[in-house]
Amino acid sequence: MSDPSQTTDLQTLEQRAISKPLVTHIYTADPSAHVFEGKLYIYPSHDIDAGIPFDDEGSHFGMEDYHVLRMDSPDGEAEDCGVALHVKDVAWAQRQMWAPDAAQKDGRYYLYFPAKRADGVFQIGVAVGDRPEGPFVPEPDAMQGSYSIDPAVFGDDDGAYYMYFGGLWGGQLQKYRDNVRDEAHVEPADDEPALGPKIARLREDMKEFAEAPREVLILDENGEPLHAGDHDRRFFEASWLHKHGGRYYFSYSTGNTHYLCYAVGDNPYGPFTYQGRILTPVVGWTTHHSICAFGDQWYLFYHDSILSGGVTHLRSIKVAPLRHDAQGRIETIDPYGA
Ligand code: FUB
């Protein structure tokens, strides 16, 4: 476990932090940032203390709604646009509104979100609005064939939209093989290929998958799939896709080793070849991000738990510049500037 709060006191880390929380009146996490109508819109989880005991399923992440944040520029103030969607308004969902994302097509806005059904199974839903900040009206049912958590939607230059999704452990991805859930399934053995995130192209109306989800392969430097035991590099959760220099950059969290990493490929489906780390561990167990260009500059949106004094489910989103070097490699960011 490489949580820096174990070795350095929080006040020192706060002083060293390369960026400050974007908002402090609520806790926010899992920021998905997009430029819509010339402004930055950020779709985060809204962290609360729901009073639910800690467990390995992440039940203490008991979020109930989403707020959308708006910024004129990455160095400006973040405005809270209010509640965009509440779980009580989602017919199929009961609890745990985890990391969302959003997309825009033909003047309409789509908020994608995971939540648990009453039977405790995660699915992914979509809600539709006319404005980037919502309000969003949820579809009555979850997206058919969706499962697990952390939807991230990427719109390619040819007009196709793709959803990446999945997360291990509390995110339930390990219970699925070939898109079928079986409670008996667990993570593969250490020397077997790691479970990958999933990808599915979205239908023209953005409300359903146009195809069955496929596995996304992440390969090592020899072209072999990363192994399940390679905890420093294998996919855990927090998918994101950005395109730079004509190449597709798939980034993700390694979960229990607390890195944000990336892998590069030639098309949205992959395979992607592992390249390195984007962000070293933050204070708090989870790490989750998005990568977004504003003008000519790329930015990393991420979170940590410094504001709450290290409470892992009370996080705050932040932003830092992100640089691709001349070879297209992303320069690793240390959130505490060491
Ligand atoms: O915010 C709840 C969960 O924590 C997210 O879905 C994961 O990616 C992790 O950040």
mmCIF file of N, CA and C in Angstrom, residues 13 23 35 63 117-118 133 136 142 154 178 194 199 222 252 260 285 293 310:
data_model
loop_
_atom_site.group_PDB
_atom_site.id
_atom_site.type_symbol
_atom_site.label_atom_id
_atom_site.label_comp_id
_atom_site.label_asym_id
_atom_site.label_seq_id
_atom_site.Cartn_x
_atom_site.Cartn_y
_atom_site.Cartn_z
ATOM 1 N N LEU A 13 1.555 17.449 3.088
ATOM 2 C CA LEU A 13 1.116 17.129 1.728
ATOM 3 C C LEU A 13 0.224 18.223 1.161
ATOM 4 N N VAL A 23 -13.849 22.714 -5.672
ATOM 5 C CA VAL A 23 -14.903 23.221 -4.786
ATOM 6 C C VAL A 23 -14.676 22.615 -3.397
ATOM 7 N N VAL A 35 -15.365 19.874 -22.676
ATOM 8 C CA VAL A 35 -15.637 21.247 -23.105
ATOM 9 C C VAL A 35 -16.920 21.223 -23.922
ATOM 10 N N MET A 63 -23.205 7.331 -2.419
ATOM 11 C CA MET A 63 -23.639 8.576 -3.064
ATOM 12 C C MET A 63 -25.069 8.477 -3.605
ATOM 13 N N ARG A 117 -28.888 -1.786 -8.492
ATOM 14 C CA ARG A 117 -30.314 -2.119 -8.434
ATOM 15 C C ARG A 117 -30.641 -2.593 -7.018
ATOM 16 N N ALA A 118 -31.912 -2.817 -6.755
ATOM 17 C CA ALA A 118 -32.334 -3.264 -5.417
ATOM 18 C C ALA A 118 -31.697 -4.597 -5.036
ATOM 19 N N GLU A 133 -25.553 21.193 -18.056
ATOM 20 C CA GLU A 133 -25.665 21.081 -16.592
ATOM 21 C C GLU A 133 -26.938 20.349 -16.161
ATOM 22 N N PHE A 136 -31.349 16.312 -15.982
ATOM 23 C CA PHE A 136 -31.369 15.154 -16.859
ATOM 24 C C PHE A 136 -32.550 14.254 -16.488
ATOM 25 N N ALA A 142 -32.210 0.482 -16.992
ATOM 26 C CA ALA A 142 -30.767 0.539 -17.229
ATOM 27 C C ALA A 142 -30.481 0.139 -18.676
ATOM 28 N N PHE A 154 -16.499 8.069 -25.217
ATOM 29 C CA PHE A 154 -15.574 8.748 -26.129
ATOM 30 C C PHE A 154 -16.236 8.906 -27.488
ATOM 31 N N ASP A 178 -17.498 -13.162 -20.656
ATOM 32 C CA ASP A 178 -18.275 -13.076 -21.901
ATOM 33 C C ASP A 178 -19.643 -12.427 -21.662
ATOM 34 N N ALA A 194 -5.047 -10.674 -17.227
ATOM 35 C CA ALA A 194 -5.913 -9.853 -16.364
ATOM 36 C C ALA A 194 -7.263 -9.638 -17.035
ATOM 37 N N ILE A 199 -15.728 -2.476 -23.804
ATOM 38 C CA ILE A 199 -16.088 -1.382 -24.713
ATOM 39 C C ILE A 199 -17.292 -1.812 -25.543
ATOM 40 N N ASN A 222 6.056 -6.727 -24.780
ATOM 41 C CA ASN A 222 6.291 -7.854 -25.690
ATOM 42 C C ASN A 222 5.036 -8.261 -26.454
ATOM 43 N N TYR A 252 -6.383 4.562 -16.958
ATOM 44 C CA TYR A 252 -7.150 3.800 -15.970
ATOM 45 C C TYR A 252 -6.426 3.798 -14.634
ATOM 46 N N LEU A 260 -2.514 5.919 -11.610
ATOM 47 C CA LEU A 260 -3.195 6.153 -12.882
ATOM 48 C C LEU A 260 -2.186 5.867 -13.979
ATOM 49 N N TRP A 285 -7.726 5.961 -0.832
ATOM 50 C CA TRP A 285 -7.501 4.671 -1.517
ATOM 51 C C TRP A 285 -7.717 4.783 -3.012
ATOM 52 N N ALA A 293 -8.632 18.470 -23.158
ATOM 53 C CA ALA A 293 -7.927 19.625 -23.718
ATOM 54 C C ALA A 293 -8.811 20.860 -23.592
ATOM 55 N N GLY A 310 -8.189 12.770 4.929
ATOM 56 C CA GLY A 310 -7.811 11.412 4.543
ATOM 57 C C GLY A 310 -8.952 10.412 4.520
#
